[in-house]
């Protein structure tokens, strides 16, 4: 199954990590009295903006991610310029996200996953995903999340293949877990693990430490928490983690098996305190546009 092998691309994109606001109601609204649209560090601002696009230039490839909103200001679509990952979000009568469809293209192969979202006590509980590929392969991909102090502290996803000849026969493809630790409103540590029973490889573990946060609005903090939970594991060929922080980290250390790497980000901000550019010498440039 092609989607399974695409999981391995995670380790080539692991260092372009960013983060998002941790406290949200089920409809994507922010909690803790933080409105997600106010900049700080430049005297503060009450100017409301939405993320329009993010362009990632790693020195080899340039990919733009474009965001679309409905008349209520809710995110409805994310489209990548290379079609590596396109999202469509659907809302119920209470304006809460109840379905997400993800479509990925890899050459001639198209993978589609439909998620049904459920909540408990106003928090994300589970996303049950059913998927298919254009070659006829079928699978399930289910997510759960744990909250600690109103912040997402653990994400678990499990992908199970379905035998094409006998749909009653299934096989585990992978299980991913992310353990998230915070310092105040910002993510300080992310421990990621992936177990792939069908591949003769040891369990892969990644330990990322983020620090030296600025005091400005995190662009990805403008997006719904439910979207970020799914993207954290599902969209392996863009950002490994779209995070859960109020602000933007300037330093990151990532340890994976015997590999240890560091990166430092330098930000440029607009007059309202929103980042317009993030540059890491060894990783490339991210450019943000708003509407």
mmCIF file of C-alpha atoms in Angstrom:
data_model
loop_
_atom_site.group_PDB
_atom_site.id
_atom_site.type_symbol
_atom_site.label_atom_id
_atom_site.label_comp_id
_atom_site.label_asym_id
_atom_site.label_seq_id
_atom_site.Cartn_x
_atom_site.Cartn_y
_atom_site.Cartn_z
ATOM 1 C CA UNK A 1 0.000 0.000 0.000
ATOM 2 C CA UNK A 2 1.562 3.214 -1.202
ATOM 3 C CA UNK A 3 0.290 5.370 1.640
ATOM 4 C CA UNK A 4 2.100 3.140 4.119
ATOM 5 C CA UNK A 5 5.431 3.628 2.421
ATOM 6 C CA UNK A 6 4.845 7.373 2.204
ATOM 7 C CA UNK A 7 5.083 7.414 6.001
ATOM 8 C CA UNK A 8 8.833 7.127 5.559
ATOM 9 C CA UNK A 9 8.918 10.580 3.957
ATOM 10 C CA UNK A 10 8.276 11.961 7.415
ATOM 11 C CA UNK A 11 11.952 11.763 8.266
ATOM 12 C CA UNK A 12 12.915 13.993 5.357
ATOM 13 C CA UNK A 13 10.515 16.746 6.381
ATOM 14 C CA UNK A 14 10.838 16.496 10.126
ATOM 15 C CA UNK A 15 12.730 19.743 10.602
ATOM 16 C CA UNK A 16 10.144 22.104 9.139
ATOM 17 C CA UNK A 17 8.073 21.976 12.303
ATOM 18 C CA UNK A 18 5.680 24.681 13.391
ATOM 19 C CA UNK A 19 3.068 24.990 16.076
ATOM 20 C CA UNK A 20 -0.550 25.911 16.831
ATOM 21 C CA UNK A 21 -2.728 27.161 19.651
ATOM 22 C CA UNK A 22 -3.390 24.364 22.170
ATOM 23 C CA UNK A 23 -6.709 25.360 23.680
ATOM 24 C CA UNK A 24 -9.776 25.206 21.480
ATOM 25 C CA UNK A 25 -13.414 24.379 21.736
ATOM 26 C CA UNK A 26 -14.715 21.645 19.465
ATOM 27 C CA UNK A 27 -15.666 24.126 16.747
ATOM 28 C CA UNK A 28 -12.119 25.397 16.452
ATOM 29 C CA UNK A 29 -12.555 28.518 18.566
ATOM 30 C CA UNK A 30 -9.757 29.359 20.973
ATOM 31 C CA UNK A 31 -10.061 29.047 24.733
ATOM 32 C CA UNK A 32 -8.214 30.596 27.691
ATOM 33 C CA UNK A 33 -9.266 34.112 26.660
ATOM 34 C CA UNK A 34 -6.822 34.091 23.738
ATOM 35 C CA UNK A 35 -8.529 35.143 20.542
ATOM 36 C CA UNK A 36 -5.835 33.927 18.172
ATOM 37 C CA UNK A 37 -5.916 37.093 16.111
ATOM 38 C CA UNK A 38 -3.955 39.487 18.265
ATOM 39 C CA UNK A 39 -0.277 40.034 17.787
ATOM 40 C CA UNK A 40 2.059 40.822 20.627
ATOM 41 C CA UNK A 41 5.649 41.771 21.062
ATOM 42 C CA UNK A 42 5.121 44.797 18.880
ATOM 43 C CA UNK A 43 2.823 46.617 21.248
ATOM 44 C CA UNK A 44 -0.016 44.170 20.513
ATOM 45 C CA UNK A 45 -2.782 44.425 17.929
ATOM 46 C CA UNK A 46 -6.471 43.753 17.642
ATOM 47 C CA UNK A 47 -6.317 43.344 13.865
ATOM 48 C CA UNK A 48 -8.037 40.116 12.853
ATOM 49 C CA UNK A 49 -6.424 38.091 10.075
ATOM 50 C CA UNK A 50 -6.725 34.630 8.623
ATOM 51 C CA UNK A 51 -3.936 32.556 7.167
ATOM 52 C CA UNK A 52 -4.241 32.711 3.375
ATOM 53 C CA UNK A 53 -1.186 30.753 2.271
ATOM 54 C CA UNK A 54 2.132 29.295 3.368
ATOM 55 C CA UNK A 55 4.951 28.806 0.880
ATOM 56 C CA UNK A 56 7.744 26.403 1.777
ATOM 57 C CA UNK A 57 11.048 26.770 -0.074
ATOM 58 C CA UNK A 58 13.618 24.233 1.081
ATOM 59 C CA UNK A 59 16.137 25.176 -1.611
ATOM 60 C CA UNK A 60 15.072 22.293 -3.833
ATOM 61 C CA UNK A 61 11.287 22.352 -3.993
ATOM 62 C CA UNK A 62 8.768 25.145 -3.556
ATOM 63 C CA UNK A 63 5.276 24.203 -2.348
ATOM 64 C CA UNK A 64 2.417 26.558 -1.517
ATOM 65 C CA UNK A 65 -0.456 25.647 0.792
ATOM 66 C CA UNK A 66 -3.595 27.731 0.238
ATOM 67 C CA UNK A 67 -6.474 28.074 2.716
ATOM 68 C CA UNK A 68 -10.156 28.724 1.936
ATOM 69 C CA UNK A 69 -12.852 29.850 4.393
ATOM 70 C CA UNK A 70 -16.646 29.966 4.365
ATOM 71 C CA UNK A 71 -18.869 32.970 5.082
ATOM 72 C CA UNK A 72 -18.619 32.236 8.817
ATOM 73 C CA UNK A 73 -14.842 32.475 8.657
ATOM 74 C CA UNK A 74 -14.391 28.731 9.181
ATOM 75 C CA UNK A 75 -11.640 26.846 7.362
ATOM 76 C CA UNK A 76 -13.155 24.694 4.607
ATOM 77 C CA UNK A 77 -10.233 23.752 2.368
ATOM 78 C CA UNK A 78 -6.473 23.390 2.294
ATOM 79 C CA UNK A 79 -4.894 22.837 -1.098
ATOM 80 C CA UNK A 80 -1.228 22.128 -1.779
ATOM 81 C CA UNK A 81 0.283 23.285 -5.059
ATOM 82 C CA UNK A 82 1.709 19.816 -5.723
ATOM 83 C CA UNK A 83 -1.512 18.029 -4.639
ATOM 84 C CA UNK A 84 0.480 16.076 -2.066
ATOM 85 C CA UNK A 85 -2.238 16.771 0.479
ATOM 86 C CA UNK A 86 -5.595 18.480 0.001
ATOM 87 C CA UNK A 87 -8.127 18.794 2.822
ATOM 88 C CA UNK A 88 -11.845 19.554 2.822
ATOM 89 C CA UNK A 89 -13.580 20.284 6.135
ATOM 90 C CA UNK A 90 -17.311 19.963 6.793
ATOM 91 C CA UNK A 91 -19.350 21.440 9.649
ATOM 92 C CA UNK A 92 -22.512 20.390 11.473
ATOM 93 C CA UNK A 93 -25.439 22.597 12.520
ATOM 94 C CA UNK A 94 -23.451 23.776 15.539
ATOM 95 C CA UNK A 95 -20.606 24.887 13.264
ATOM 96 C CA UNK A 96 -18.311 22.178 14.620
ATOM 97 C CA UNK A 97 -16.097 20.130 12.308
ATOM 98 C CA UNK A 98 -17.763 16.741 11.876
ATOM 99 C CA UNK A 99 -16.064 15.423 8.737
ATOM 100 C CA UNK A 100 -12.698 15.844 7.040
ATOM 101 C CA UNK A 101 -11.748 14.466 3.629
ATOM 102 C CA UNK A 102 -8.072 14.198 2.730
ATOM 103 C CA UNK A 103 -6.924 13.559 -0.837
ATOM 104 C CA UNK A 104 -3.291 12.847 -1.692
ATOM 105 C CA UNK A 105 -1.635 12.361 -5.060
ATOM 106 C CA UNK A 106 1.610 10.501 -5.636
ATOM 107 C CA UNK A 107 2.201 10.222 -9.351
ATOM 108 C CA UNK A 108 -0.821 8.457 -10.801
ATOM 109 C CA UNK A 109 -1.908 7.053 -7.441
ATOM 110 C CA UNK A 110 -4.628 8.945 -5.565
ATOM 111 C CA UNK A 111 -5.384 8.237 -1.907
ATOM 112 C CA UNK A 112 -8.626 9.437 -0.309
ATOM 113 C CA UNK A 113 -9.459 9.225 3.399
ATOM 114 C CA UNK A 114 -12.803 10.262 4.897
ATOM 115 C CA UNK A 115 -12.784 11.047 8.615
ATOM 116 C CA UNK A 116 -15.845 11.230 10.869
ATOM 117 C CA UNK A 117 -15.186 13.338 13.974
ATOM 118 C CA UNK A 118 -16.713 12.835 17.423
ATOM 119 C CA UNK A 119 -16.389 14.905 20.592
ATOM 120 C CA UNK A 120 -16.702 14.361 24.317
ATOM 121 C CA UNK A 121 -17.314 17.180 26.790
ATOM 122 C CA UNK A 122 -16.552 19.707 24.084
ATOM 123 C CA UNK A 123 -13.189 18.180 23.181
ATOM 124 C CA UNK A 124 -12.030 16.107 20.233
ATOM 125 C CA UNK A 125 -12.479 12.426 21.074
ATOM 126 C CA UNK A 126 -11.945 10.393 17.924
ATOM 127 C CA UNK A 127 -11.603 10.558 14.161
ATOM 128 C CA UNK A 128 -12.564 7.373 12.366
ATOM 129 C CA UNK A 129 -11.108 7.257 8.889
ATOM 130 C CA UNK A 130 -11.972 4.998 5.973
ATOM 131 C CA UNK A 131 -9.649 5.168 3.011
ATOM 132 C CA UNK A 132 -9.103 3.900 -0.495
ATOM 133 C CA UNK A 133 -6.500 4.220 -3.210
ATOM 134 C CA UNK A 134 -7.004 4.422 -6.938
ATOM 135 C CA UNK A 135 -5.375 0.998 -7.297
ATOM 136 C CA UNK A 136 -8.193 -0.557 -5.252
ATOM 137 C CA UNK A 137 -6.436 -0.774 -1.866
ATOM 138 C CA UNK A 138 -8.564 -0.027 1.194
ATOM 139 C CA UNK A 139 -7.689 0.796 4.796
ATOM 140 C CA UNK A 140 -8.852 2.403 8.022
ATOM 141 C CA UNK A 141 -7.007 5.171 9.842
ATOM 142 C CA UNK A 142 -8.274 6.111 13.308
ATOM 143 C CA UNK A 143 -7.149 8.933 15.616
ATOM 144 C CA UNK A 144 -7.615 9.580 19.324
ATOM 145 C CA UNK A 145 -6.333 12.399 21.532
ATOM 146 C CA UNK A 146 -5.731 12.899 25.247
ATOM 147 C CA UNK A 147 -5.981 16.303 26.925
ATOM 148 C CA UNK A 148 -4.094 17.508 29.984
ATOM 149 C CA UNK A 149 -4.977 20.919 31.417
ATOM 150 C CA UNK A 150 -7.041 21.672 28.293
ATOM 151 C CA UNK A 151 -4.083 21.025 25.997
ATOM 152 C CA UNK A 152 -3.559 18.124 23.609
ATOM 153 C CA UNK A 153 -0.973 15.959 25.364
ATOM 154 C CA UNK A 154 -1.130 12.753 23.335
ATOM 155 C CA UNK A 155 -2.183 11.815 19.798
ATOM 156 C CA UNK A 156 -2.475 8.208 18.659
ATOM 157 C CA UNK A 157 -3.277 7.021 15.157
ATOM 158 C CA UNK A 158 -3.489 3.509 13.796
ATOM 159 C CA UNK A 159 -3.668 2.475 10.155
ATOM 160 C CA UNK A 160 -5.056 -0.959 9.290
ATOM 161 C CA UNK A 161 -5.022 -2.492 5.819
ATOM 162 C CA UNK A 162 -8.018 -4.387 4.446
ATOM 163 C CA UNK A 163 -7.414 -7.455 2.301
ATOM 164 C CA UNK A 164 -8.798 -6.847 -1.190
ATOM 165 C CA UNK A 165 -9.749 -10.491 -1.694
ATOM 166 C CA UNK A 166 -11.396 -10.921 1.712
ATOM 167 C CA UNK A 167 -12.457 -7.693 3.475
ATOM 168 C CA UNK A 168 -12.836 -9.587 6.753
ATOM 169 C CA UNK A 169 -9.050 -10.010 6.813
ATOM 170 C CA UNK A 170 -7.109 -7.018 8.133
ATOM 171 C CA UNK A 171 -3.473 -6.313 8.990
ATOM 172 C CA UNK A 172 -1.782 -3.605 11.035
ATOM 173 C CA UNK A 173 0.243 -1.194 8.926
ATOM 174 C CA UNK A 174 1.471 1.257 11.550
ATOM 175 C CA UNK A 175 0.740 2.891 14.872
ATOM 176 C CA UNK A 176 1.902 6.459 15.520
ATOM 177 C CA UNK A 177 2.011 8.211 18.876
ATOM 178 C CA UNK A 178 2.896 11.782 19.763
ATOM 179 C CA UNK A 179 3.463 12.841 23.368
ATOM 180 C CA UNK A 180 3.366 16.604 23.839
ATOM 181 C CA UNK A 181 4.758 18.609 26.764
ATOM 182 C CA UNK A 182 4.202 22.325 27.311
ATOM 183 C CA UNK A 183 5.819 25.247 29.027
ATOM 184 C CA UNK A 184 3.004 27.698 29.578
ATOM 185 C CA UNK A 185 1.119 28.123 26.304
ATOM 186 C CA UNK A 186 3.937 26.790 24.149
ATOM 187 C CA UNK A 187 5.064 23.312 23.214
ATOM 188 C CA UNK A 188 8.411 22.490 24.782
ATOM 189 C CA UNK A 189 8.840 18.845 23.800
ATOM 190 C CA UNK A 190 7.396 16.458 21.237
ATOM 191 C CA UNK A 191 8.131 12.737 21.414
ATOM 192 C CA UNK A 192 7.060 10.851 18.334
ATOM 193 C CA UNK A 193 7.087 7.116 17.810
ATOM 194 C CA UNK A 194 6.066 4.940 14.872
ATOM 195 C CA UNK A 195 5.756 1.171 14.982
ATOM 196 C CA UNK A 196 5.572 -0.593 11.602
ATOM 197 C CA UNK A 197 4.997 -4.340 12.145
ATOM 198 C CA UNK A 198 5.233 -5.227 8.444
ATOM 199 C CA UNK A 199 8.627 -3.587 7.974
ATOM 200 C CA UNK A 200 11.759 -5.237 9.441
ATOM 201 C CA UNK A 201 12.964 -2.010 11.027
ATOM 202 C CA UNK A 202 13.337 -0.992 14.665
ATOM 203 C CA UNK A 203 10.746 1.330 16.154
ATOM 204 C CA UNK A 204 11.491 4.872 15.041
ATOM 205 C CA UNK A 205 11.547 7.499 17.774
ATOM 206 C CA UNK A 206 11.959 11.246 17.418
ATOM 207 C CA UNK A 207 12.495 13.665 20.282
ATOM 208 C CA UNK A 208 12.103 17.350 19.436
ATOM 209 C CA UNK A 209 12.731 20.184 21.892
ATOM 210 C CA UNK A 210 11.457 23.662 21.025
ATOM 211 C CA UNK A 211 12.578 26.808 22.844
ATOM 212 C CA UNK A 212 13.252 30.552 22.675
ATOM 213 C CA UNK A 213 9.718 31.465 21.631
ATOM 214 C CA UNK A 214 8.843 34.914 20.383
ATOM 215 C CA UNK A 215 5.764 36.785 21.638
ATOM 216 C CA UNK A 216 4.020 37.073 18.281
ATOM 217 C CA UNK A 217 0.992 35.350 16.794
ATOM 218 C CA UNK A 218 1.644 31.841 15.529
ATOM 219 C CA UNK A 219 0.131 31.700 11.994
ATOM 220 C CA UNK A 220 -0.863 28.070 12.416
ATOM 221 C CA UNK A 221 -2.605 28.991 15.653
ATOM 222 C CA UNK A 222 -5.329 30.503 13.481
ATOM 223 C CA UNK A 223 -6.335 27.029 12.251
ATOM 224 C CA UNK A 224 -8.797 24.629 13.950
ATOM 225 C CA UNK A 225 -7.354 22.277 16.537
ATOM 226 C CA UNK A 226 -9.119 19.259 15.007
ATOM 227 C CA UNK A 227 -7.434 19.974 11.689
ATOM 228 C CA UNK A 228 -4.048 20.138 13.402
ATOM 229 C CA UNK A 229 -4.578 16.851 15.238
ATOM 230 C CA UNK A 230 -5.226 15.037 11.964
ATOM 231 C CA UNK A 231 -2.434 16.840 10.108
ATOM 232 C CA UNK A 232 0.081 16.051 12.849
ATOM 233 C CA UNK A 233 0.175 12.385 11.808
ATOM 234 C CA UNK A 234 -1.729 12.097 8.581
ATOM 235 C CA UNK A 235 -0.050 14.640 6.350
ATOM 236 C CA UNK A 236 3.423 13.151 6.427
ATOM 237 C CA UNK A 237 4.748 14.856 3.313
ATOM 238 C CA UNK A 238 4.234 18.425 4.511
ATOM 239 C CA UNK A 239 4.731 19.250 8.180
ATOM 240 C CA UNK A 240 5.481 16.522 10.699
ATOM 241 C CA UNK A 241 3.760 18.551 13.393
ATOM 242 C CA UNK A 242 1.724 21.721 12.919
ATOM 243 C CA UNK A 243 2.009 21.993 16.637
ATOM 244 C CA UNK A 244 0.157 23.331 19.546
ATOM 245 C CA UNK A 245 1.762 26.600 20.669
ATOM 246 C CA UNK A 246 0.531 30.170 20.986
ATOM 247 C CA UNK A 247 3.796 31.648 19.695
ATOM 248 C CA UNK A 248 6.669 30.792 17.340
ATOM 249 C CA UNK A 249 9.765 28.928 18.469
ATOM 250 C CA UNK A 250 13.156 30.180 17.344
ATOM 251 C CA UNK A 251 15.224 27.161 18.336
ATOM 252 C CA UNK A 252 14.633 23.465 17.820
ATOM 253 C CA UNK A 253 16.693 20.378 18.562
ATOM 254 C CA UNK A 254 15.649 17.082 16.995
ATOM 255 C CA UNK A 255 17.092 13.727 18.020
ATOM 256 C CA UNK A 256 16.219 10.658 15.970
ATOM 257 C CA UNK A 257 18.035 7.431 16.737
ATOM 258 C CA UNK A 258 21.718 8.371 16.325
ATOM 259 C CA UNK A 259 20.992 11.651 14.529
ATOM 260 C CA UNK A 260 21.030 14.972 16.382
ATOM 261 C CA UNK A 261 20.260 18.231 14.578
ATOM 262 C CA UNK A 262 19.599 21.835 15.527
ATOM 263 C CA UNK A 263 17.933 24.718 13.734
ATOM 264 C CA UNK A 264 17.460 28.411 14.466
ATOM 265 C CA UNK A 265 14.625 30.431 12.933
ATOM 266 C CA UNK A 266 14.672 34.164 12.233
ATOM 267 C CA UNK A 267 11.276 35.818 11.730
ATOM 268 C CA UNK A 268 10.083 38.889 9.873
ATOM 269 C CA UNK A 269 6.807 40.457 11.040
ATOM 270 C CA UNK A 270 4.263 42.808 9.534
ATOM 271 C CA UNK A 271 3.044 45.978 11.223
ATOM 272 C CA UNK A 272 0.350 44.015 13.069
ATOM 273 C CA UNK A 273 2.776 41.536 14.604
ATOM 274 C CA UNK A 274 2.047 38.613 12.304
ATOM 275 C CA UNK A 275 5.032 36.643 10.944
ATOM 276 C CA UNK A 276 5.478 37.074 7.200
ATOM 277 C CA UNK A 277 8.662 35.038 6.859
ATOM 278 C CA UNK A 278 10.597 32.412 8.822
ATOM 279 C CA UNK A 279 14.134 31.534 7.759
ATOM 280 C CA UNK A 280 16.402 28.756 8.995
ATOM 281 C CA UNK A 281 19.785 28.682 7.289
ATOM 282 C CA UNK A 282 19.907 24.911 7.001
ATOM 283 C CA UNK A 283 16.205 24.336 6.291
ATOM 284 C CA UNK A 284 14.921 27.024 3.976
ATOM 285 C CA UNK A 285 12.228 29.680 4.094
ATOM 286 C CA UNK A 286 8.541 29.795 4.944
ATOM 287 C CA UNK A 287 6.514 32.748 3.661
ATOM 288 C CA UNK A 288 3.092 33.606 5.108
ATOM 289 C CA UNK A 289 0.253 35.562 3.544
ATOM 290 C CA UNK A 290 -2.945 36.642 5.299
ATOM 291 C CA UNK A 291 -6.404 37.855 4.426
#
